[in-house]
Short mmCIF file of C-alpha atoms and ligand atoms in Angstrom, two decimals:
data_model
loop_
_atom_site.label_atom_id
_atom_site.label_comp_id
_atom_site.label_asym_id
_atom_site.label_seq_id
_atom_site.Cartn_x
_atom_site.Cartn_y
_atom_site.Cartn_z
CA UNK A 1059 6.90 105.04 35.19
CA UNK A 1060 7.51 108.63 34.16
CA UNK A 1061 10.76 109.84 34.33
CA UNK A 1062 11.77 113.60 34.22
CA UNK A 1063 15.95 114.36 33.62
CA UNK A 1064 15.88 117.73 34.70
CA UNK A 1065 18.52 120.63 34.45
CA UNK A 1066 20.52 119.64 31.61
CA UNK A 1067 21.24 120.72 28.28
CA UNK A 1068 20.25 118.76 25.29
CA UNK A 1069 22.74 118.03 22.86
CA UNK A 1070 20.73 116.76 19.23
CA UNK A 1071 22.74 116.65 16.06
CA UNK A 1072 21.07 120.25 15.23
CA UNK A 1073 22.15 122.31 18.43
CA UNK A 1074 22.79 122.59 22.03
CA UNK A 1075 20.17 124.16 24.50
CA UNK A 1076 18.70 123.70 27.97
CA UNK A 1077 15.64 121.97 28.68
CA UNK A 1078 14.26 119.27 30.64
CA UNK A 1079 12.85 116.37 29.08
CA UNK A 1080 9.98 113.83 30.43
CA UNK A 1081 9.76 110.36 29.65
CA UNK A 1082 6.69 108.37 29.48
CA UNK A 1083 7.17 104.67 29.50
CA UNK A 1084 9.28 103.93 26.45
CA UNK A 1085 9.35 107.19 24.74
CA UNK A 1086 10.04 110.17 25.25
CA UNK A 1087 6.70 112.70 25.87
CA UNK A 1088 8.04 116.25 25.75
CA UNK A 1089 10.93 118.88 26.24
CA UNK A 1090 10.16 121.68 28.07
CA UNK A 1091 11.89 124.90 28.62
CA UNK A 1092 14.31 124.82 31.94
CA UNK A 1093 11.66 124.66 35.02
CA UNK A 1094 8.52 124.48 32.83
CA UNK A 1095 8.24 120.46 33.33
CA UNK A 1096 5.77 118.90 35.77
CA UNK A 1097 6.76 118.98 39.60
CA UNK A 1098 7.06 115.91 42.00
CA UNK A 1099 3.77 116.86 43.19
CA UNK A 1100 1.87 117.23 39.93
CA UNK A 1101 2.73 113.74 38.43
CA UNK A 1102 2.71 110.57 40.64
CA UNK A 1103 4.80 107.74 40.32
CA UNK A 1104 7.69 110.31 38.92
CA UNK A 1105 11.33 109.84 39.00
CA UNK A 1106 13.67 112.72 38.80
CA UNK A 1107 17.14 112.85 37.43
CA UNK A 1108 18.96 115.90 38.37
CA UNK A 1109 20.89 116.36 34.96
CA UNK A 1110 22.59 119.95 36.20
CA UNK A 1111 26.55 120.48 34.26
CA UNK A 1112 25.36 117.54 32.33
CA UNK A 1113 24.65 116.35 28.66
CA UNK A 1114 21.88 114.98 27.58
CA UNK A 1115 22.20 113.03 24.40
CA UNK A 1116 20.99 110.33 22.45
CA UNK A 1117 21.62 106.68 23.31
CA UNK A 1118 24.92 105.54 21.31
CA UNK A 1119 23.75 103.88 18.03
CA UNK A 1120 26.60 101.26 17.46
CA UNK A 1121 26.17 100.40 13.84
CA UNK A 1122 28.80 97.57 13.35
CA UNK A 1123 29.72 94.88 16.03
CA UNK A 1124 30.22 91.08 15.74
CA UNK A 1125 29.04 89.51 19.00
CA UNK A 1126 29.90 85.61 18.69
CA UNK A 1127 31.37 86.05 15.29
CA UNK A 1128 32.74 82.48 13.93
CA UNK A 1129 36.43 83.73 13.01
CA UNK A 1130 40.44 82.51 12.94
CA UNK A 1131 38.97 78.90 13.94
CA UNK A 1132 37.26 80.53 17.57
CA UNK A 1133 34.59 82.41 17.85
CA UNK A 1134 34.41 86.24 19.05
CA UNK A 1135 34.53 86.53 23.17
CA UNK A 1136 31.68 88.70 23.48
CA UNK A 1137 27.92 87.08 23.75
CA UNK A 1138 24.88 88.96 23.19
CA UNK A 1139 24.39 89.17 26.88
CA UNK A 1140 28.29 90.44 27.75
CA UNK A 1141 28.49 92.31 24.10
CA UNK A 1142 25.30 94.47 25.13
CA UNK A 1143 25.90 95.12 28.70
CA UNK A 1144 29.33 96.31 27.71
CA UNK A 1145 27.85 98.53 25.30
CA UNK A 1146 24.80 100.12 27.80
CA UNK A 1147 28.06 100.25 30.37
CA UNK A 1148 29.69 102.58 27.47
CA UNK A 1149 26.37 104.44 26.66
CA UNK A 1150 24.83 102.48 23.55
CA UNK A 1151 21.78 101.80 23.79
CA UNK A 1152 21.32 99.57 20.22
CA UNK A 1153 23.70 97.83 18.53
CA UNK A 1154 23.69 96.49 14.82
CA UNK A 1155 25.23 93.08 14.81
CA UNK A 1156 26.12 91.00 12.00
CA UNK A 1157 24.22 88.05 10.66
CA UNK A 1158 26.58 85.64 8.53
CA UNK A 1159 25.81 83.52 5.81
CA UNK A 1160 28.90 81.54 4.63
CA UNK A 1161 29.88 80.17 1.68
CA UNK A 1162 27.51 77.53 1.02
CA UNK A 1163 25.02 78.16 3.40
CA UNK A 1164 21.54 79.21 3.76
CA UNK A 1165 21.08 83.22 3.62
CA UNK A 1166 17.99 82.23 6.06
CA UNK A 1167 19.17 79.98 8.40
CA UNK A 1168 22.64 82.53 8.86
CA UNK A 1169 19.80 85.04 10.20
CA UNK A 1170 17.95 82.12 12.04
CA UNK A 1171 21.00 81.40 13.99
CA UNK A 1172 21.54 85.69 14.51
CA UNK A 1173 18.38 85.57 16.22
CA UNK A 1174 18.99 82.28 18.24
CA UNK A 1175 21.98 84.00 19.76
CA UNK A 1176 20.17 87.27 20.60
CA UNK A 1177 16.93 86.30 21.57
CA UNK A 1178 16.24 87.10 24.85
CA UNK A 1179 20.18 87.59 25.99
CA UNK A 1180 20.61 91.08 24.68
CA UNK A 1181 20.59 94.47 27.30
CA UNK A 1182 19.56 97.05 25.00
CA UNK A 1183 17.73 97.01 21.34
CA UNK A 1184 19.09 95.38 18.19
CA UNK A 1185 19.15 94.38 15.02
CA UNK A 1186 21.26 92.85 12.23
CA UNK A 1187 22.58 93.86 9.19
CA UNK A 1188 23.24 90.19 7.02
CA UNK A 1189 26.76 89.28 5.54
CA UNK A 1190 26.48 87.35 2.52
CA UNK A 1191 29.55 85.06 1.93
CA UNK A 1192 28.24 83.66 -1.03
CA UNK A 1193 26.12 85.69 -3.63
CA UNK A 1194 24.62 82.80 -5.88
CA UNK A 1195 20.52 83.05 -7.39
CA UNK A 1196 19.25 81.91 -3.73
CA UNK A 1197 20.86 84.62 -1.89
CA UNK A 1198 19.81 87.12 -4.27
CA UNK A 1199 16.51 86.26 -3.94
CA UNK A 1200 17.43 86.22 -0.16
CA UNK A 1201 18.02 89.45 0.13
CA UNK A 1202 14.92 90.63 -1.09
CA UNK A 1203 12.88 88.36 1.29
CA UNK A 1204 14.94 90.08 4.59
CA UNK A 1205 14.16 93.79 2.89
CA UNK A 1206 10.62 92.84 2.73
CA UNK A 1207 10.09 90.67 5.82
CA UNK A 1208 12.99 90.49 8.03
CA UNK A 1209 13.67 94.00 8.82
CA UNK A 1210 17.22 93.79 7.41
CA UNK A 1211 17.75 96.19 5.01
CA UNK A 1212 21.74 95.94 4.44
CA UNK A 1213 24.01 93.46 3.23
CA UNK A 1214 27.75 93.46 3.76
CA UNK A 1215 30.35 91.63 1.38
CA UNK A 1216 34.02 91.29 1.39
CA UNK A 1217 36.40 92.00 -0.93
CA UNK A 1218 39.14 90.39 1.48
CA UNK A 1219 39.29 86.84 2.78
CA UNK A 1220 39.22 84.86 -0.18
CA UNK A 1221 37.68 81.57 0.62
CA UNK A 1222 36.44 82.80 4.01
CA UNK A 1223 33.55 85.75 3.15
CA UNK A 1224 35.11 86.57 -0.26
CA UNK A 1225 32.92 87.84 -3.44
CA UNK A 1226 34.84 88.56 -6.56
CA UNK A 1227 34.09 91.63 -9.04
CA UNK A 1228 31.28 89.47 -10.59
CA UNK A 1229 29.28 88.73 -7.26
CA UNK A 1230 29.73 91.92 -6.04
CA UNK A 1231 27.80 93.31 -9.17
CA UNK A 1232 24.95 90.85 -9.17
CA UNK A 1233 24.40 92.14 -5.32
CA UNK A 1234 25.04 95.90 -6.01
CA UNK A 1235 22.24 94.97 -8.92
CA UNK A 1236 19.81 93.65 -6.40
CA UNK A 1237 20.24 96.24 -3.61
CA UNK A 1238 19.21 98.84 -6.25
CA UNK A 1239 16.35 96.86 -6.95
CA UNK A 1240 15.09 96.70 -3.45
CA UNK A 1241 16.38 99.77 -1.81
CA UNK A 1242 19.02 98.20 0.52
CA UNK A 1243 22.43 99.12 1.16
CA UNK A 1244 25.71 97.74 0.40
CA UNK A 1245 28.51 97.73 3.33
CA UNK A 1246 31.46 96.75 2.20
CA UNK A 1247 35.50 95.73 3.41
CA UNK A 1248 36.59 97.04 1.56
CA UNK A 1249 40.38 95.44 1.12
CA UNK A 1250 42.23 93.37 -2.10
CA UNK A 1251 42.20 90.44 -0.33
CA UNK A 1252 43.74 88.75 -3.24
CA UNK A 1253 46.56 90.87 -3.12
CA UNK A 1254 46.54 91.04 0.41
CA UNK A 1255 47.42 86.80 0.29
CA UNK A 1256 50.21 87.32 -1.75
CA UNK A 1257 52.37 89.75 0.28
CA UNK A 1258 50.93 87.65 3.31
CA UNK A 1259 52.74 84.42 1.86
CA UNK A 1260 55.44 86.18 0.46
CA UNK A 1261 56.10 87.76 4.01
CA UNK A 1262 55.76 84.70 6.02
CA UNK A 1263 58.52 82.52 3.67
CA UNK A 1264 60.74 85.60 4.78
CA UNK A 1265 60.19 84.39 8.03
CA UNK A 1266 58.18 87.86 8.59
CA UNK A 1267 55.90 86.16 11.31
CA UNK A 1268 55.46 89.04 14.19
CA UNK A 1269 52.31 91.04 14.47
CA UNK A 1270 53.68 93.85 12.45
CA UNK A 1271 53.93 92.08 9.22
CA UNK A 1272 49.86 91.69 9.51
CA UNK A 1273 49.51 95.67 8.90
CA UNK A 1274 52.46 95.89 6.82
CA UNK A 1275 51.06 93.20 4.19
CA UNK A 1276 47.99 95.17 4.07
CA UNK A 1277 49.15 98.56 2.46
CA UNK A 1278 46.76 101.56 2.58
CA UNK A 1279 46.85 101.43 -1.42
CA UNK A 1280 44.94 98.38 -1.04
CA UNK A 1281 42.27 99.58 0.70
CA UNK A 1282 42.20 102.27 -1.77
CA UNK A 1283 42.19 100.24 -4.91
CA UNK A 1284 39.33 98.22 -3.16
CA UNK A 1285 37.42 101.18 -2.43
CA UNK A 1286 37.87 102.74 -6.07
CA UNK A 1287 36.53 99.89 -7.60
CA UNK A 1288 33.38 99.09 -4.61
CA UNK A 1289 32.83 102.50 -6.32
CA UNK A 1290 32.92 101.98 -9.38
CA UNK A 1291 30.89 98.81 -9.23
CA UNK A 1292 28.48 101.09 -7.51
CA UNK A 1293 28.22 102.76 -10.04
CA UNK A 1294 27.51 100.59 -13.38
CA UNK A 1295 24.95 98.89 -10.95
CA UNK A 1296 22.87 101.88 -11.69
CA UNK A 1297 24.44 104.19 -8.17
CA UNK A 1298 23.80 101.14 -5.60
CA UNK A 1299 24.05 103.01 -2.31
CA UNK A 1300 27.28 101.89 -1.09
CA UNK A 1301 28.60 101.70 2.33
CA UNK A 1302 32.13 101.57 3.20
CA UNK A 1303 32.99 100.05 6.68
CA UNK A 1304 35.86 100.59 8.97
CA UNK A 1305 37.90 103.10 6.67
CA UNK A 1306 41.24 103.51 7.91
CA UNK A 1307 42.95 104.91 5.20
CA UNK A 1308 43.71 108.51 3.53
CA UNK A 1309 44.02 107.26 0.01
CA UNK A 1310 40.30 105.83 0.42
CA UNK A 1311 39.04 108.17 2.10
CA UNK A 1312 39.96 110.32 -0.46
CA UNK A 1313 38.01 107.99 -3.16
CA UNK A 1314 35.16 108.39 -0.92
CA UNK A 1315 35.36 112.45 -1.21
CA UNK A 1316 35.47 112.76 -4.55
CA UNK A 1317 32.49 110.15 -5.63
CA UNK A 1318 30.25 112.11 -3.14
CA UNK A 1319 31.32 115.45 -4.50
CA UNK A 1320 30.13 113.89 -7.67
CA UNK A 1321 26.67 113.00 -6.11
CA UNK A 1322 27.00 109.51 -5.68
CA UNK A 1323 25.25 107.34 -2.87
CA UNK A 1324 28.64 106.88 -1.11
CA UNK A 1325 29.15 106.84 2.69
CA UNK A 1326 31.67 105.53 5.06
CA UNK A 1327 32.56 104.80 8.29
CA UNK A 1328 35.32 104.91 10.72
CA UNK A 1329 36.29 103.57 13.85
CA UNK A 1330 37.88 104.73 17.33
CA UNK A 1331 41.15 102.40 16.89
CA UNK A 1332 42.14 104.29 13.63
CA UNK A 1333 41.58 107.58 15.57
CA UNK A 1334 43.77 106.99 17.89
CA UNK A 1335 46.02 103.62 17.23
CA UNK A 1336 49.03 102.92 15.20
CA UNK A 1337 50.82 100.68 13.35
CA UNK A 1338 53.88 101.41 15.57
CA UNK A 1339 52.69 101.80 18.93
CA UNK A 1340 50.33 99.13 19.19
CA UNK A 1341 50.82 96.52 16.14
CA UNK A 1342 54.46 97.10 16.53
CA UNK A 1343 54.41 96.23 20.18
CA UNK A 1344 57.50 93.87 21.34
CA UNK A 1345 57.13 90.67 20.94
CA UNK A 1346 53.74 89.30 20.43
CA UNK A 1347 52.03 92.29 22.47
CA UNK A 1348 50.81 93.46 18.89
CA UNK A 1349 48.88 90.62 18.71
CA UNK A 1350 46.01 92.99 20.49
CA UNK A 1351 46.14 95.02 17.95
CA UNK A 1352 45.25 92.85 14.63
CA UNK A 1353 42.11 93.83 12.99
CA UNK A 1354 41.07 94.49 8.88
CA UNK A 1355 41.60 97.18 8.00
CA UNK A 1356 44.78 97.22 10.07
CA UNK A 1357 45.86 100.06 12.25
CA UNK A 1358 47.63 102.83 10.05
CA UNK A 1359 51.47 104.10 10.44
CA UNK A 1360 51.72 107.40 12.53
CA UNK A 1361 54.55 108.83 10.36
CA UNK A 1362 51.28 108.83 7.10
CA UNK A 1363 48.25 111.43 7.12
CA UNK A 1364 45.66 109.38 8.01
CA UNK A 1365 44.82 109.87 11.70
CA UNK A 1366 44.73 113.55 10.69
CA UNK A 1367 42.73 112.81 7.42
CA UNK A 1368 40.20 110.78 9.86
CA UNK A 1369 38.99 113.67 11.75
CA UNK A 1370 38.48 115.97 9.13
CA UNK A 1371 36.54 113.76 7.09
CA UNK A 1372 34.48 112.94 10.28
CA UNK A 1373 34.00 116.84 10.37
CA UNK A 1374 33.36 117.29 6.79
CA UNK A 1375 30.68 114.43 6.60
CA UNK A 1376 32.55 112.26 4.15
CA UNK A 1377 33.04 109.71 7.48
CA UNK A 1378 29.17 110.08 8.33
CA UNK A 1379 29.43 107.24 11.22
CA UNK A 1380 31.97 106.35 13.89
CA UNK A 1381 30.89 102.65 14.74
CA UNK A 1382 33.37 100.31 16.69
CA UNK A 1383 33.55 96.91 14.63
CA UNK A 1384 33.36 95.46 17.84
CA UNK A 1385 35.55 91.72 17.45
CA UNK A 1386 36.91 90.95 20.70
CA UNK A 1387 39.19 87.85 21.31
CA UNK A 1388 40.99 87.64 24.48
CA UNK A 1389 45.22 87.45 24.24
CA UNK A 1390 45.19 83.98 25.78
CA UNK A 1391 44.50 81.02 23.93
CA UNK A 1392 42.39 83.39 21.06
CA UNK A 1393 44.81 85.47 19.99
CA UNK A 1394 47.75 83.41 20.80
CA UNK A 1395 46.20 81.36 18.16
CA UNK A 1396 48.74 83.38 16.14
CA UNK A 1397 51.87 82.71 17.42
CA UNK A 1398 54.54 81.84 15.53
CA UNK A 1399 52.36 83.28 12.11
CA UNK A 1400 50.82 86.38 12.02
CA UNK A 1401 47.98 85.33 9.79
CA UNK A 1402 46.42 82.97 12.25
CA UNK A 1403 45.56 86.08 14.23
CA UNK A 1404 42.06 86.34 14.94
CA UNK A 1405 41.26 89.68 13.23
CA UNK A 1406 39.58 92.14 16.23
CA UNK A 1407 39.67 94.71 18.34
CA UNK A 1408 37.04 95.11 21.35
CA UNK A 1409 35.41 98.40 22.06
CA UNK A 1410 31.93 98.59 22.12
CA UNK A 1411 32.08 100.36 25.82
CA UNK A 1412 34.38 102.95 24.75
CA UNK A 1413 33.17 104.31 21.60
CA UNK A 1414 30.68 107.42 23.60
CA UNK A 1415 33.64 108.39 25.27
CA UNK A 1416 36.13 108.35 22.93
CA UNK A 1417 34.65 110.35 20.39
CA UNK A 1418 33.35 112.58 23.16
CA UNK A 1419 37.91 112.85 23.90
CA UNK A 1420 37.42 114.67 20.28
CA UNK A 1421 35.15 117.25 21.31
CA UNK A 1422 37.34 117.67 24.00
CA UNK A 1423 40.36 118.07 22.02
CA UNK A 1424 39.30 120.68 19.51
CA UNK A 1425 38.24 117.78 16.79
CA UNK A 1426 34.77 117.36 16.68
CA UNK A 1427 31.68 120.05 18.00
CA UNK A 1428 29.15 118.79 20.33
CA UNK A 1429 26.76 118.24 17.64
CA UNK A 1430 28.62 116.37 15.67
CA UNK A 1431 29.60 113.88 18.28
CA UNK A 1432 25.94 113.24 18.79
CA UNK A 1433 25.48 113.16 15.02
CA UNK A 1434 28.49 110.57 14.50
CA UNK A 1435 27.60 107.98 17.33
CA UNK A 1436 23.86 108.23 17.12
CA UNK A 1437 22.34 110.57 14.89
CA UNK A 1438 23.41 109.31 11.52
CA UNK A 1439 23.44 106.05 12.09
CA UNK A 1440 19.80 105.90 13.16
CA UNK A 1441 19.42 107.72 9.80
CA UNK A 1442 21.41 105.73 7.95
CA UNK A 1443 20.22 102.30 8.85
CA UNK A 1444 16.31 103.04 9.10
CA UNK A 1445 16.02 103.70 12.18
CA UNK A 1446 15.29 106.97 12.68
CA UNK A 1447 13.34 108.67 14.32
CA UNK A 1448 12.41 105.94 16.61
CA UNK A 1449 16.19 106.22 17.66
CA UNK A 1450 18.79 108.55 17.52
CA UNK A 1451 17.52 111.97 18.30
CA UNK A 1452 15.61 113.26 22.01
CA UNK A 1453 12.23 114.45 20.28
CA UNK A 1454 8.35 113.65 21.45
CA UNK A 1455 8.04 110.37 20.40
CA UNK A 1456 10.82 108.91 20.22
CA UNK A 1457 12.08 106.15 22.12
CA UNK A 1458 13.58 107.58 25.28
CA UNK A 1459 16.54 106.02 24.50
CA UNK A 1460 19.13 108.77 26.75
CA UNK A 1461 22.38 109.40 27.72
CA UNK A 1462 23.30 111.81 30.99
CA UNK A 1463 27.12 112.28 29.78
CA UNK A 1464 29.03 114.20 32.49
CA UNK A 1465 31.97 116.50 31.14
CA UNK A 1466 33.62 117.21 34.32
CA UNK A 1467 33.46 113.35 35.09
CA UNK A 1468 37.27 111.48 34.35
CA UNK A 1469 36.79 107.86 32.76
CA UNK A 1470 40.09 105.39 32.51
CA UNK A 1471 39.70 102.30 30.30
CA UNK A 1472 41.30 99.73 31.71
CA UNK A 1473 41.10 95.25 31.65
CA UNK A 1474 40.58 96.45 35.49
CA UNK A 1475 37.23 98.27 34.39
CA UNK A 1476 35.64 97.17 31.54
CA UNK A 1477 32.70 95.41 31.32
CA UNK A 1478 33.34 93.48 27.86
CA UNK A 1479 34.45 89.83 27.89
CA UNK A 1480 38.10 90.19 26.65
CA UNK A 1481 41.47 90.01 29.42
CA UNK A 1482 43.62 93.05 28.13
CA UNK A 1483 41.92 96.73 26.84
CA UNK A 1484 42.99 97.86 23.29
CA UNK A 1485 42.94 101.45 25.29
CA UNK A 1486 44.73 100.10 28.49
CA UNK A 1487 45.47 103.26 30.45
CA UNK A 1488 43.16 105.90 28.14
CA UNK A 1489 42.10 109.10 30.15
CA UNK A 1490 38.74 110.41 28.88
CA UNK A 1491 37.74 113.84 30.38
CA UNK A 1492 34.57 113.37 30.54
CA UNK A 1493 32.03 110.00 32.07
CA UNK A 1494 28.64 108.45 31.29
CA UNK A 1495 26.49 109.29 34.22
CA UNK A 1496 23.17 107.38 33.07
CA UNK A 1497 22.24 105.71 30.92
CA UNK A 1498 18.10 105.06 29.85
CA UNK A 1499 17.24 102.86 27.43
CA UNK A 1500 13.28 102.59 26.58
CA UNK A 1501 12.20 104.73 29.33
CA UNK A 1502 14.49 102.26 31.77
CA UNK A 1503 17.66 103.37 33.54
CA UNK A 1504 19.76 100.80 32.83
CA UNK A 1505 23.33 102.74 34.39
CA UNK A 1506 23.27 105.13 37.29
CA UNK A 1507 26.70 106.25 38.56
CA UNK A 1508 28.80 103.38 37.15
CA UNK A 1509 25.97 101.11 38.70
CA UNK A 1510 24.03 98.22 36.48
CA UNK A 1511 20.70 98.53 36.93
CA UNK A 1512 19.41 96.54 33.53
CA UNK A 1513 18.65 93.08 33.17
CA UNK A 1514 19.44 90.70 30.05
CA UNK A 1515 16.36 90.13 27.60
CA UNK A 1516 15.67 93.85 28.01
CA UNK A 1517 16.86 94.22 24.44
CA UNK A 1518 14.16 94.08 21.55
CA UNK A 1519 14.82 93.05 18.15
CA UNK A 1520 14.15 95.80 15.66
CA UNK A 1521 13.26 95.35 12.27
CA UNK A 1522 14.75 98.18 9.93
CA UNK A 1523 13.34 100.45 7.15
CA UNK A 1524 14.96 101.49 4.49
CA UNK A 1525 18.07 104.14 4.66
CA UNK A 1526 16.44 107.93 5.23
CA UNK A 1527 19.57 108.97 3.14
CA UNK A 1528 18.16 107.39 -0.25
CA UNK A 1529 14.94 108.56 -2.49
N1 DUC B 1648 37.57 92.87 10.51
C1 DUC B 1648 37.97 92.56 11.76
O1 DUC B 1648 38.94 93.13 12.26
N2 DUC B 1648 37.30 91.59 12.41
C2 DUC B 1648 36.16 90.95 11.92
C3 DUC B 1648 35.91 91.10 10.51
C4 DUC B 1648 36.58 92.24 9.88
O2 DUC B 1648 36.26 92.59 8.78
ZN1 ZN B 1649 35.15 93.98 7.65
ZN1 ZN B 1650 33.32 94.09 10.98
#
């Protein structure tokens, strides 16, 4: 099938022009100046998709999600199958899930099970980074056997959730010494979850128990502290790339800043619900209504800097990647797990639909150019995770992997809407000024005017490279 999306204007992390682009079977086979593609008549078999007013843009690259994820004694709502549907609903087209190894278990059979649950249910592409809960000799020597074989080529630990995914200072070395061995990347939560228990326990025999207190005994300093020392760890491992996921705080962002000023490998990410979510409004909802709201890193107080610090570090590149952290558990019986003691919360906020049209809200609102939407959602992260340039950018070659994004389209999210397995929205009642009008992944429509047009097992697994960011 050849496909030609005709009349647009291409939006690629590098600029904005007009052009029509033609799709050959999976990839993409050529841009061509407006009117200079191949006719109806001169290609058979050739579908055209009238692009005029419209975007054109790479599929969404979601770079963090946790479809199924074992967590709070359930397990997150979303399957492979819902998760990814969601997501080509929202305008990804891959996702990069997390594999877990627990303490105690096998770094292999974590990944074994990763694929179980994808294989064959997923939408659009994917692949895995691999959580290590427990860095011991085996999973060292793990990691370098899913580098060279397994196509995962990133490894997240956690700094919070002692006895859950937990590595002290020690592990975290031994790892940051391995992934500078074999060229990986380090992704870490970065929280002082040690800390973090205390004022938990001390809040909760103060009879602190609503959904407030889970925010407010997890101060913004100690995502900072955690973040300063991930750094430094970085560091005397010999400048491990290092990853930081779901930054929602000034004070760490501002850690982040000044090691890349200094030329270290330091990135970090962000996510829509500390772009636009507060402790206040949402974790501070009455009653147990906040309960929606609990994720790690919590949602950050309105009356701080951070929201504001957010977007300019997403414009100044020291937030490379806006990625969702995807964790949805539905309000009844998941998150009412929690009732009573904030603690018991399942940590997670859905949004793997929303992300494409959220940060698109920013272009809207002065915050973010064109370009680097595309950059933030797809661009980097393809780079970023060795993807690139199979995904991530509209060039010859290139999977056609496409977005049609309509800016004079109106999206609401609402429960009502969404296509993500999860009974309330995080964004209930969110106007976005602009709408996903198709969506293409490997040369296949999957979404045509809010229509589902895909089919589950579409999605290939996709073994990564190494980072295009590192030497
Ligand atoms: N944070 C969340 O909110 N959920 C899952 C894991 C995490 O780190
Ligand atoms: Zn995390
Ligand atoms: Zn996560």
């Amino acid at each position: 099938m050849t496909l030609l999306i005709r009349g647009g204007t291409v939006v690629t992390s590098t600029g904005t022009h007009a052009a029509d682009v033609l799709v050959d079977g999976e990839t993409i086979a050529a841009l061509f100046a407006p009117g200079f593609g191949p006719s109806e008549t001169e290609v058979s078999d050739i579908e055209v998709i009238d692009a005029t007013g419209k975007y054109v843009v790479p599929g969404g690259i979601d770079a963090h999600t946790h479809m199924e994820l074992p967590f709070g004694g359930t397990f997150a709502s979303d399957t492979f199958d819902t998760g990814t549907k969601a997501a080509a609903f929202g305008g990804t087209t891959t996702i990069i899930d997390f594999a877990v190894q627990r303490t105690g278990e096998n770094v292999h059979e974590g990944l074994a099970a990763w694929h179980g649950k994808a294989d064959g249910n997923c939408h659009i592409d994917y692949a895995f980074h691999m959580i290590i809960g427990g860095v011991d000799d085996d999973s060292l020597k793990a990691m370098d056997a899913l580098v060279d074989h397994e196509g995962v080529t990133s490894f997240k630990l956690f700094m919070a959730y002692p006895g859950v995914f937990y590595s002290d200072d020690g592990q975290i070395l031994r790892a940051m010494q391995k992934a500078r061995e074999n060229g990986s990347m380090i992704m870490m939560h970065a929280e002082n979850g040690i800390a973090i228990d205390v004022l938990i326990q001390q809040a909760l025999s103060r009879g602190e128990t609503d959904p407030i207190h889970h925010g407010l005994t997890r101060p913004s300093e100690l995502e900072a502290e955690a973040t300063r020392r991930a750094i430094s760890l970085a560091k005397v491992a010999g400048d491990t790339p290092l990853y930081i996921v779901h930054m929602s705080a000034s004070e760490a962002l501002a850690a982040v800043a000044q090691a890349r000023d200094a030329g270290h490998n330091v990135f970090a990410e962000t996510c829509p619900q500390y772009l636009y979510l507060t402790l206040e409004d949402q974790l501070g909802a009455p009653g147990f209504e906040g309960a929606k709201w609990v994720c790690s890193t919590p949602l950050r107080s309105k009356h701080e800097s951070h929201q504001r610090d957010l977007w300019r570090g997403l414009r100044s590149n020291d937030l490379a990647i806006v990625s969702t952290d995807h964790c949805p558990f539905c309000f009844k019986d998941q998150k009412e797990l929690g009732l009573g003691d904030f603690s018991k919360i399942p940590n997670g906020i859905g949004g793997v639909e929303h992300r494409v049209d959220l940060l698109y809200q920013g272009v809207v609102d002065g915050k973010l150019s064109l370009e680097r939407w595309v950059e933030t959602i797809a661009t980097t992260p393809a780079r970023m995770f060795g993807l690139y340039p199979r995904k991530g950018v509209i060039a010859p070659g290139s999977d056609a992997d496409i977005v049609v994004y309509d800016p004079d389209g109106r999206t609401t999210i609402s429960v009502e809407t969404h296509h993500m397995n999860m009974d309330h929205s995080a964004y209930e009642g969110y106007q976005i000024k602009g709408k996903v009008d198709t969506v293409i992944s490997r040369g296949t429509v999957v979404v045509a005017s809010g229509e589902y047009l895909g089919r589950k097992g579409h999605g290939k697994y996709l073994p990564r490279g190494l980072s295009s960011y590192l030497s």
